[in-house]
Amino acid sequence: MSNQKYGAGIWHFATYVDRYATDGYGPPRSLVEMIDLAGQVDDLSVVDINYPFPGGETSMEKIEEALRRNNLTVIGITPEIYTRRFAKGAFTNPDPGIRRLANEMVNEAANVVRRFNASYVKLWPGQDGWDYPFQVDHRRVWQQSIEGVAELAEQNPDLRFVIEYKPREPRVHMSYDSVARTLLGIEKMGVPNVGILLDFGHSLYGGESPADAAQLAIDHGRLFGMDVNDNLRSWDDDLIAGSVHPIELFEFFYTLRKNKWEGVWQLDQFPFREDSVRAANSAIGFLKGIERALDKLDFEAMQKAQDEHDAVTALKLARDALFTSY
């Protein structure tokens, strides 16, 4: 029986707005309501929660009770350093007062991580970057990106921080836009407790091979977390995992298994129009198929095919394992 844990960002169970349906795709939900929905998903045991808590004022005690009754634990806390007050950046904001506010918010989130005995603080500095040529001093913005995270890591040496990189959105160009650039920044920080949370969809639409990105992060000892979804490569669609790129998703998990990487397999999906519980069950069902396929795959034969750069044999091995396991 598998011991693999499955998780999801709690936002998977929220309701959404976009620039067209500004009235939303459903009624607003409180955090407790989101947790209760997450508890209806088969085999889901872990959640990532935003901070400040979404859906209005909710006490820590009510959240803990909701987690207990749904048999859920918290893997990470994601501070919302990407909202309107941070429109010009969090760590890279030209206003030092806003930069200090970002630091304070993340430190508050760090205390919530301790309260829940979670694994990490997740940093997604979506507003850090630029939109136009000549808009910023690139050296200064990059230095601020590095120094802002390094300061937090040094202030909280007992905790792990993960950076979730993304090419763009909401900024046209984000500071942490790729696995390579993020690794460069982390190495420059020189701290042991900062790593990468690799989002499969961000890697895809950034033009990377997610398997290659994972290998690079692992080789540098910095793959601290991961989440999966899918997209059509031109945007961060956050579709159900495995719905568009099943072979590349399988290669991604093959790379994790090959390197003996262990951690939660987490969903970062945005089911705008779909039932959130069914969408999560659909994704986890496919991930379980990938687990079975990894157990079935002939790793020695795959390595031999890869050593010879034999694409036809390698693909046959992968397809035979995956498409007979779902």
mmCIF file of C-alpha atoms in Angstrom:
data_model
loop_
_atom_site.group_PDB
_atom_site.id
_atom_site.type_symbol
_atom_site.label_atom_id
_atom_site.label_comp_id
_atom_site.label_asym_id
_atom_site.label_seq_id
_atom_site.Cartn_x
_atom_site.Cartn_y
_atom_site.Cartn_z
ATOM 1 C CA MET A 1 0.000 0.000 0.000
ATOM 2 C CA SER A 2 1.333 3.440 -0.929
ATOM 3 C CA ASN A 3 2.428 5.893 1.760
ATOM 4 C CA GLN A 4 2.396 8.784 -0.701
ATOM 5 C CA LYS A 5 0.714 11.926 0.666
ATOM 6 C CA TYR A 6 -1.432 14.154 -1.526
ATOM 7 C CA GLY A 7 -2.094 17.802 -0.881
ATOM 8 C CA ALA A 8 -3.638 20.918 -2.384
ATOM 9 C CA GLY A 9 -3.514 24.648 -2.068
ATOM 10 C CA ILE A 10 -6.608 25.667 -0.129
ATOM 11 C CA TRP A 11 -7.391 28.120 -2.961
ATOM 12 C CA HIS A 12 -8.369 25.055 -5.007
ATOM 13 C CA PHE A 13 -11.597 25.158 -2.964
ATOM 14 C CA ALA A 14 -12.204 28.897 -3.193
ATOM 15 C CA THR A 15 -14.396 30.687 -5.718
ATOM 16 C CA TYR A 16 -12.778 32.848 -8.351
ATOM 17 C CA VAL A 17 -13.127 36.100 -10.235
ATOM 18 C CA ASP A 18 -11.477 37.216 -13.439
ATOM 19 C CA ARG A 19 -11.545 40.423 -15.462
ATOM 20 C CA TYR A 20 -14.765 39.321 -17.178
ATOM 21 C CA ALA A 21 -16.772 37.527 -14.495
ATOM 22 C CA THR A 22 -16.039 40.211 -11.924
ATOM 23 C CA ASP A 23 -19.000 38.961 -9.907
ATOM 24 C CA GLY A 24 -17.222 35.649 -9.499
ATOM 25 C CA TYR A 25 -17.855 32.057 -10.515
ATOM 26 C CA GLY A 26 -19.690 31.275 -7.300
ATOM 27 C CA PRO A 27 -20.515 32.699 -3.891
ATOM 28 C CA PRO A 28 -17.613 33.626 -1.605
ATOM 29 C CA ARG A 29 -16.386 30.927 0.791
ATOM 30 C CA SER A 30 -14.800 31.206 4.196
ATOM 31 C CA LEU A 31 -11.565 29.408 4.979
ATOM 32 C CA VAL A 32 -13.450 26.946 7.172
ATOM 33 C CA GLU A 33 -15.808 26.176 4.276
ATOM 34 C CA MET A 34 -12.801 25.600 2.015
ATOM 35 C CA ILE A 35 -11.261 23.227 4.547
ATOM 36 C CA ASP A 36 -14.541 21.313 4.817
ATOM 37 C CA LEU A 37 -14.587 20.923 1.025
ATOM 38 C CA ALA A 38 -10.968 19.748 1.028
ATOM 39 C CA GLY A 39 -11.986 17.134 3.567
ATOM 40 C CA GLN A 40 -14.400 15.633 1.028
ATOM 41 C CA VAL A 41 -11.567 14.768 -1.401
ATOM 42 C CA ASP A 42 -10.453 11.143 -1.416
ATOM 43 C CA ASP A 43 -6.908 10.663 -0.075
ATOM 44 C CA LEU A 44 -6.211 14.356 0.423
ATOM 45 C CA SER A 45 -4.359 14.830 3.704
ATOM 46 C CA VAL A 46 -2.386 18.078 3.395
ATOM 47 C CA VAL A 47 -3.223 21.701 2.558
ATOM 48 C CA ASP A 48 -1.320 24.929 1.906
ATOM 49 C CA ILE A 49 -3.094 27.975 3.409
ATOM 50 C CA ASN A 50 -2.872 31.654 2.470
ATOM 51 C CA TYR A 51 -2.053 34.321 5.029
ATOM 52 C CA PRO A 52 -3.820 36.552 5.982
ATOM 53 C CA PHE A 53 -6.488 33.879 6.042
ATOM 54 C CA PRO A 54 -8.910 34.113 3.113
ATOM 55 C CA GLY A 55 -12.659 34.464 3.359
ATOM 56 C CA GLY A 56 -12.900 36.948 6.193
ATOM 57 C CA GLU A 57 -11.923 36.891 9.843
ATOM 58 C CA THR A 58 -11.340 33.390 11.164
ATOM 59 C CA SER A 59 -9.762 32.487 14.502
ATOM 60 C CA MET A 60 -6.826 30.106 14.702
ATOM 61 C CA GLU A 61 -8.881 27.858 16.948
ATOM 62 C CA LYS A 62 -11.684 27.516 14.355
ATOM 63 C CA ILE A 63 -9.144 26.679 11.652
ATOM 64 C CA GLU A 64 -7.482 24.060 13.819
ATOM 65 C CA GLU A 65 -10.853 22.496 14.636
ATOM 66 C CA ALA A 66 -11.792 22.405 10.931
ATOM 67 C CA LEU A 67 -8.458 20.757 10.100
ATOM 68 C CA ARG A 68 -8.939 18.145 12.836
ATOM 69 C CA ARG A 69 -12.454 17.156 11.825
ATOM 70 C CA ASN A 70 -11.307 16.757 8.213
ATOM 71 C CA ASN A 71 -8.107 14.846 9.103
ATOM 72 C CA LEU A 72 -5.951 17.452 7.385
ATOM 73 C CA THR A 73 -2.552 18.908 8.237
ATOM 74 C CA VAL A 74 -0.814 22.014 6.913
ATOM 75 C CA ILE A 75 2.281 21.768 4.732
ATOM 76 C CA GLY A 76 2.877 25.456 4.159
ATOM 77 C CA ILE A 77 1.679 28.994 4.647
ATOM 78 C CA THR A 78 1.626 31.363 1.661
ATOM 79 C CA PRO A 79 1.756 35.043 2.665
ATOM 80 C CA GLU A 80 -0.165 37.263 0.254
ATOM 81 C CA ILE A 81 2.715 39.519 -0.784
ATOM 82 C CA TYR A 82 1.120 40.003 -4.202
ATOM 83 C CA THR A 83 -2.052 42.013 -3.442
ATOM 84 C CA ARG A 84 -2.902 45.632 -4.285
ATOM 85 C CA ARG A 85 -0.712 47.188 -1.582
ATOM 86 C CA PHE A 86 2.251 45.395 -3.210
ATOM 87 C CA ALA A 87 1.345 46.458 -6.767
ATOM 88 C CA LYS A 88 4.857 47.839 -7.319
ATOM 89 C CA GLY A 89 6.506 44.892 -5.643
ATOM 90 C CA ALA A 90 7.026 43.324 -2.239
ATOM 91 C CA PHE A 91 10.788 42.830 -1.876
ATOM 92 C CA THR A 92 11.476 45.156 -4.839
ATOM 93 C CA ASN A 93 9.025 47.948 -4.055
ATOM 94 C CA PRO A 94 10.554 51.422 -4.456
ATOM 95 C CA ASP A 95 8.982 52.391 -1.115
ATOM 96 C CA PRO A 96 11.103 51.061 1.788
ATOM 97 C CA GLY A 97 7.996 51.150 3.995
ATOM 98 C CA ILE A 98 6.226 48.657 1.728
ATOM 99 C CA ARG A 99 9.322 46.461 1.631
ATOM 100 C CA ARG A 100 9.276 46.466 5.445
ATOM 101 C CA LEU A 101 5.560 45.632 5.419
ATOM 102 C CA ALA A 102 6.287 42.602 3.212
ATOM 103 C CA ASN A 103 8.953 41.468 5.653
ATOM 104 C CA GLU A 104 6.579 41.852 8.588
ATOM 105 C CA MET A 105 3.796 39.934 6.831
ATOM 106 C CA VAL A 106 6.122 37.033 6.005
ATOM 107 C CA ASN A 107 7.400 36.949 9.581
ATOM 108 C CA GLU A 108 3.801 36.755 10.786
ATOM 109 C CA ALA A 109 3.257 33.874 8.360
ATOM 110 C CA ALA A 110 6.379 32.226 9.778
ATOM 111 C CA ASN A 111 4.756 32.220 13.222
ATOM 112 C CA VAL A 112 1.673 30.562 11.712
ATOM 113 C CA VAL A 113 3.955 27.882 10.199
ATOM 114 C CA ARG A 114 5.280 27.222 13.704
ATOM 115 C CA ARG A 115 1.756 27.110 15.155
ATOM 116 C CA PHE A 116 0.670 24.482 12.600
ATOM 117 C CA ASN A 117 4.018 22.656 12.660
ATOM 118 C CA ALA A 118 4.078 23.081 8.882
ATOM 119 C CA SER A 119 7.030 22.447 6.593
ATOM 120 C CA TYR A 120 7.706 25.843 5.057
ATOM 121 C CA VAL A 121 6.778 29.422 4.280
ATOM 122 C CA LYS A 122 5.998 29.651 0.565
ATOM 123 C CA LEU A 123 7.062 32.831 -1.206
ATOM 124 C CA TRP A 124 5.366 33.750 -4.442
ATOM 125 C CA PRO A 125 6.474 37.364 -5.048
ATOM 126 C CA GLY A 126 4.190 37.813 -8.032
ATOM 127 C CA GLN A 127 4.460 41.612 -8.124
ATOM 128 C CA ASP A 128 8.273 41.690 -7.996
ATOM 129 C CA GLY A 129 9.662 42.447 -11.431
ATOM 130 C CA TRP A 130 8.836 44.898 -14.202
ATOM 131 C CA ASP A 131 6.539 45.542 -17.146
ATOM 132 C CA TYR A 132 8.335 47.940 -19.511
ATOM 133 C CA PRO A 133 11.812 48.491 -20.910
ATOM 134 C CA PHE A 134 13.746 51.056 -18.845
ATOM 135 C CA GLN A 135 11.200 50.786 -16.008
ATOM 136 C CA VAL A 136 13.661 49.526 -13.400
ATOM 137 C CA ASP A 137 17.332 49.376 -12.556
ATOM 138 C CA HIS A 138 17.816 45.650 -13.162
ATOM 139 C CA ARG A 139 20.791 45.293 -10.828
ATOM 140 C CA ARG A 140 18.955 47.000 -7.967
ATOM 141 C CA VAL A 141 15.748 45.014 -8.435
ATOM 142 C CA TRP A 142 17.642 41.718 -8.515
ATOM 143 C CA GLN A 143 19.668 42.653 -5.441
ATOM 144 C CA GLN A 144 16.476 43.567 -3.583
ATOM 145 C CA SER A 145 14.881 40.251 -4.615
ATOM 146 C CA ILE A 146 17.839 38.364 -3.158
ATOM 147 C CA GLU A 147 18.276 40.482 -0.041
ATOM 148 C CA GLY A 148 14.565 40.421 0.844
ATOM 149 C CA VAL A 149 14.413 36.625 0.940
ATOM 150 C CA ALA A 150 17.838 36.211 2.549
ATOM 151 C CA GLU A 151 16.840 38.559 5.374
ATOM 152 C CA LEU A 152 13.778 36.445 6.134
ATOM 153 C CA ALA A 153 15.799 33.227 6.082
ATOM 154 C CA GLU A 154 18.309 34.710 8.513
ATOM 155 C CA GLN A 155 15.533 36.007 10.785
ATOM 156 C CA ASN A 156 13.956 32.509 10.884
ATOM 157 C CA PRO A 157 16.817 29.982 10.737
ATOM 158 C CA ASP A 158 14.557 27.262 12.180
ATOM 159 C CA LEU A 159 12.198 27.374 9.167
ATOM 160 C CA ARG A 160 12.390 26.594 5.492
ATOM 161 C CA PHE A 161 11.406 29.108 2.828
ATOM 162 C CA VAL A 162 10.463 28.022 -0.685
ATOM 163 C CA ILE A 163 10.356 30.289 -3.723
ATOM 164 C CA GLU A 164 7.732 29.445 -6.320
ATOM 165 C CA TYR A 165 9.084 30.887 -9.542
ATOM 166 C CA LYS A 166 6.957 31.881 -12.509
ATOM 167 C CA PRO A 167 7.729 33.599 -15.829
ATOM 168 C CA ARG A 168 5.003 36.245 -15.666
ATOM 169 C CA GLU A 169 1.633 37.267 -14.208
ATOM 170 C CA PRO A 170 0.785 39.508 -12.599
ATOM 171 C CA ARG A 171 3.996 41.302 -13.628
ATOM 172 C CA VAL A 172 4.878 41.085 -17.304
ATOM 173 C CA HIS A 173 8.281 39.783 -16.196
ATOM 174 C CA MET A 174 8.810 38.379 -12.707
ATOM 175 C CA SER A 175 12.141 38.556 -10.898
ATOM 176 C CA TYR A 176 12.134 34.829 -10.072
ATOM 177 C CA ASP A 177 11.122 33.636 -13.527
ATOM 178 C CA SER A 178 12.884 30.294 -14.033
ATOM 179 C CA VAL A 179 14.580 27.458 -12.211
ATOM 180 C CA ALA A 180 18.039 28.632 -13.275
ATOM 181 C CA ARG A 181 17.562 32.255 -12.228
ATOM 182 C CA THR A 182 15.995 31.212 -8.927
ATOM 183 C CA LEU A 183 18.900 28.870 -8.197
ATOM 184 C CA LEU A 184 21.347 31.685 -8.984
ATOM 185 C CA GLY A 185 19.535 33.916 -6.517
ATOM 186 C CA ILE A 186 19.471 31.269 -3.803
ATOM 187 C CA GLU A 187 23.170 30.523 -4.200
ATOM 188 C CA LYS A 188 23.887 34.251 -3.926
ATOM 189 C CA MET A 189 21.918 34.358 -0.651
ATOM 190 C CA GLY A 190 24.277 31.804 0.883
ATOM 191 C CA VAL A 191 21.703 30.451 3.344
ATOM 192 C CA PRO A 192 20.767 26.778 3.802
ATOM 193 C CA ASN A 193 17.031 27.200 4.453
ATOM 194 C CA VAL A 194 15.831 28.625 1.125
ATOM 195 C CA GLY A 195 14.796 26.323 -1.692
ATOM 196 C CA ILE A 196 12.453 25.995 -4.639
ATOM 197 C CA LEU A 197 8.844 24.934 -4.861
ATOM 198 C CA LEU A 198 8.610 23.726 -8.445
ATOM 199 C CA ASP A 199 5.209 24.332 -10.020
ATOM 200 C CA PHE A 200 4.832 21.968 -12.988
ATOM 201 C CA GLY A 201 2.648 24.427 -14.898
ATOM 202 C CA HIS A 202 4.952 27.398 -14.359
ATOM 203 C CA SER A 203 7.826 25.347 -15.695
ATOM 204 C CA LEU A 204 5.801 24.263 -18.723
ATOM 205 C CA TYR A 205 4.667 27.681 -19.775
ATOM 206 C CA GLY A 206 8.083 29.128 -19.085
ATOM 207 C CA GLY A 207 9.443 26.935 -21.862
ATOM 208 C CA GLU A 208 11.225 24.527 -19.531
ATOM 209 C CA SER A 209 11.085 20.761 -19.333
ATOM 210 C CA PRO A 210 9.678 20.242 -15.816
ATOM 211 C CA ALA A 211 11.687 17.024 -15.481
ATOM 212 C CA ASP A 212 14.891 18.843 -16.379
ATOM 213 C CA ALA A 213 14.018 21.714 -14.004
ATOM 214 C CA ALA A 214 13.421 19.219 -11.191
ATOM 215 C CA GLN A 215 16.735 17.507 -11.859
ATOM 216 C CA LEU A 216 18.588 20.815 -11.782
ATOM 217 C CA ALA A 217 16.963 21.812 -8.474
ATOM 218 C CA ILE A 218 17.687 18.381 -6.985
ATOM 219 C CA ASP A 219 21.314 18.490 -8.108
ATOM 220 C CA HIS A 220 21.711 21.757 -6.200
ATOM 221 C CA GLY A 221 19.938 20.336 -3.138
ATOM 222 C CA ARG A 222 17.185 22.937 -3.411
ATOM 223 C CA LEU A 223 13.990 21.108 -4.375
ATOM 224 C CA PHE A 224 12.037 21.612 -1.155
ATOM 225 C CA GLY A 225 8.530 21.186 -2.600
ATOM 226 C CA MET A 226 6.468 20.745 -5.729
ATOM 227 C CA ASP A 227 2.945 21.082 -7.074
ATOM 228 C CA VAL A 228 1.234 19.985 -10.232
ATOM 229 C CA ASN A 229 -1.472 21.120 -12.616
ATOM 230 C CA ASP A 230 -1.547 21.486 -16.406
ATOM 231 C CA ASN A 231 -1.853 24.115 -19.118
ATOM 232 C CA LEU A 232 -1.670 24.688 -22.850
ATOM 233 C CA ARG A 233 1.850 26.132 -22.463
ATOM 234 C CA SER A 234 0.868 29.682 -23.409
ATOM 235 C CA TRP A 235 -0.563 30.644 -20.009
ATOM 236 C CA ASP A 236 -0.788 29.465 -16.396
ATOM 237 C CA ASP A 237 -4.167 27.798 -16.904
ATOM 238 C CA ASP A 238 -3.946 25.645 -13.726
ATOM 239 C CA LEU A 239 -5.951 22.831 -15.315
ATOM 240 C CA ILE A 240 -6.414 19.363 -13.846
ATOM 241 C CA ALA A 241 -3.070 17.583 -13.595
ATOM 242 C CA GLY A 242 -2.466 15.171 -16.466
ATOM 243 C CA SER A 243 -5.244 16.559 -18.651
ATOM 244 C CA VAL A 244 -2.940 17.933 -21.383
ATOM 245 C CA HIS A 245 0.647 16.744 -20.822
ATOM 246 C CA PRO A 246 0.449 13.282 -19.219
ATOM 247 C CA ILE A 247 3.772 12.036 -20.632
ATOM 248 C CA GLU A 248 5.698 15.072 -19.413
ATOM 249 C CA LEU A 249 4.011 14.782 -16.021
ATOM 250 C CA PHE A 250 5.078 11.136 -15.897
ATOM 251 C CA GLU A 251 8.673 12.102 -16.769
ATOM 252 C CA PHE A 252 8.586 14.704 -13.992
ATOM 253 C CA PHE A 253 7.598 12.098 -11.399
ATOM 254 C CA TYR A 254 10.026 9.589 -12.920
ATOM 255 C CA THR A 255 12.782 12.123 -12.238
ATOM 256 C CA LEU A 256 11.640 12.496 -8.625
ATOM 257 C CA ARG A 257 11.523 8.708 -8.119
ATOM 258 C CA LYS A 258 14.879 8.196 -9.846
ATOM 259 C CA ASN A 259 16.471 10.663 -7.417
ATOM 260 C CA LYS A 260 14.645 9.227 -4.399
ATOM 261 C CA TRP A 261 13.014 12.599 -3.767
ATOM 262 C CA GLU A 262 10.245 12.265 -1.206
ATOM 263 C CA GLY A 263 7.562 14.792 -0.409
ATOM 264 C CA VAL A 264 3.901 15.668 -0.765
ATOM 265 C CA TRP A 265 2.419 15.511 -4.266
ATOM 266 C CA GLN A 266 0.453 18.709 -4.211
ATOM 267 C CA LEU A 267 -2.222 20.194 -6.474
ATOM 268 C CA ASP A 268 -2.199 23.828 -7.546
ATOM 269 C CA GLN A 269 -5.340 23.913 -9.679
ATOM 270 C CA PHE A 270 -7.978 26.583 -10.284
ATOM 271 C CA PRO A 271 -11.268 24.886 -11.147
ATOM 272 C CA PHE A 272 -13.119 28.052 -12.181
ATOM 273 C CA ARG A 273 -16.138 26.245 -13.658
ATOM 274 C CA GLU A 274 -15.659 22.710 -12.343
ATOM 275 C CA ASP A 275 -16.721 21.204 -9.061
ATOM 276 C CA SER A 276 -13.616 21.594 -6.890
ATOM 277 C CA VAL A 277 -13.946 18.242 -5.126
ATOM 278 C CA ARG A 278 -14.410 16.343 -8.395
ATOM 279 C CA ALA A 279 -11.491 18.197 -9.982
ATOM 280 C CA ALA A 280 -9.225 17.260 -7.085
ATOM 281 C CA ASN A 281 -10.373 13.634 -7.148
ATOM 282 C CA SER A 282 -9.740 13.516 -10.896
ATOM 283 C CA ALA A 283 -6.178 14.761 -10.479
ATOM 284 C CA ILE A 284 -5.343 12.526 -7.534
ATOM 285 C CA GLY A 285 -6.789 9.539 -9.399
ATOM 286 C CA PHE A 286 -4.372 10.233 -12.240
ATOM 287 C CA LEU A 287 -1.447 10.743 -9.858
ATOM 288 C CA LYS A 288 -2.196 7.349 -8.354
ATOM 289 C CA GLY A 289 -2.007 5.939 -11.860
ATOM 290 C CA ILE A 290 1.424 7.539 -12.184
ATOM 291 C CA GLU A 291 2.452 5.893 -8.905
ATOM 292 C CA ARG A 292 1.433 2.499 -10.267
ATOM 293 C CA ALA A 293 3.237 3.224 -13.515
ATOM 294 C CA LEU A 294 6.444 4.094 -11.662
ATOM 295 C CA ASP A 295 6.209 0.773 -9.816
ATOM 296 C CA LYS A 296 5.787 -1.000 -13.158
ATOM 297 C CA LEU A 297 8.413 0.904 -15.163
ATOM 298 C CA ASP A 298 11.669 -0.909 -15.943
ATOM 299 C CA PHE A 299 14.141 1.681 -14.655
ATOM 300 C CA GLU A 300 17.188 -0.253 -15.871
ATOM 301 C CA ALA A 301 15.814 -0.520 -19.389
ATOM 302 C CA MET A 302 14.892 3.165 -19.316
ATOM 303 C CA GLN A 303 18.395 4.108 -18.212
ATOM 304 C CA LYS A 304 19.882 2.019 -21.017
ATOM 305 C CA ALA A 305 17.624 3.701 -23.578
ATOM 306 C CA GLN A 306 18.542 7.117 -22.216
ATOM 307 C CA ASP A 307 22.249 6.287 -22.230
ATOM 308 C CA GLU A 308 21.856 5.594 -25.941
ATOM 309 C CA HIS A 309 19.558 8.610 -26.534
ATOM 310 C CA ASP A 310 17.059 6.099 -27.909
ATOM 311 C CA ALA A 311 13.837 8.130 -27.934
ATOM 312 C CA VAL A 312 11.688 5.436 -29.527
ATOM 313 C CA THR A 313 12.515 2.792 -26.926
ATOM 314 C CA ALA A 314 12.308 5.250 -24.024
ATOM 315 C CA LEU A 315 8.876 6.473 -25.107
ATOM 316 C CA LYS A 316 7.603 2.921 -25.576
ATOM 317 C CA LEU A 317 8.708 2.024 -22.057
ATOM 318 C CA ALA A 318 7.049 5.142 -20.648
ATOM 319 C CA ARG A 319 3.805 4.726 -22.601
ATOM 320 C CA ASP A 320 3.508 1.032 -21.817
ATOM 321 C CA ALA A 321 3.914 1.708 -18.105
ATOM 322 C CA LEU A 322 1.673 4.773 -17.921
ATOM 323 C CA PHE A 323 -1.204 3.903 -20.220
ATOM 324 C CA THR A 324 -1.673 0.446 -18.699
ATOM 325 C CA SER A 325 -1.705 1.811 -15.144
ATOM 326 C CA TYR A 326 -4.580 4.286 -15.158
#
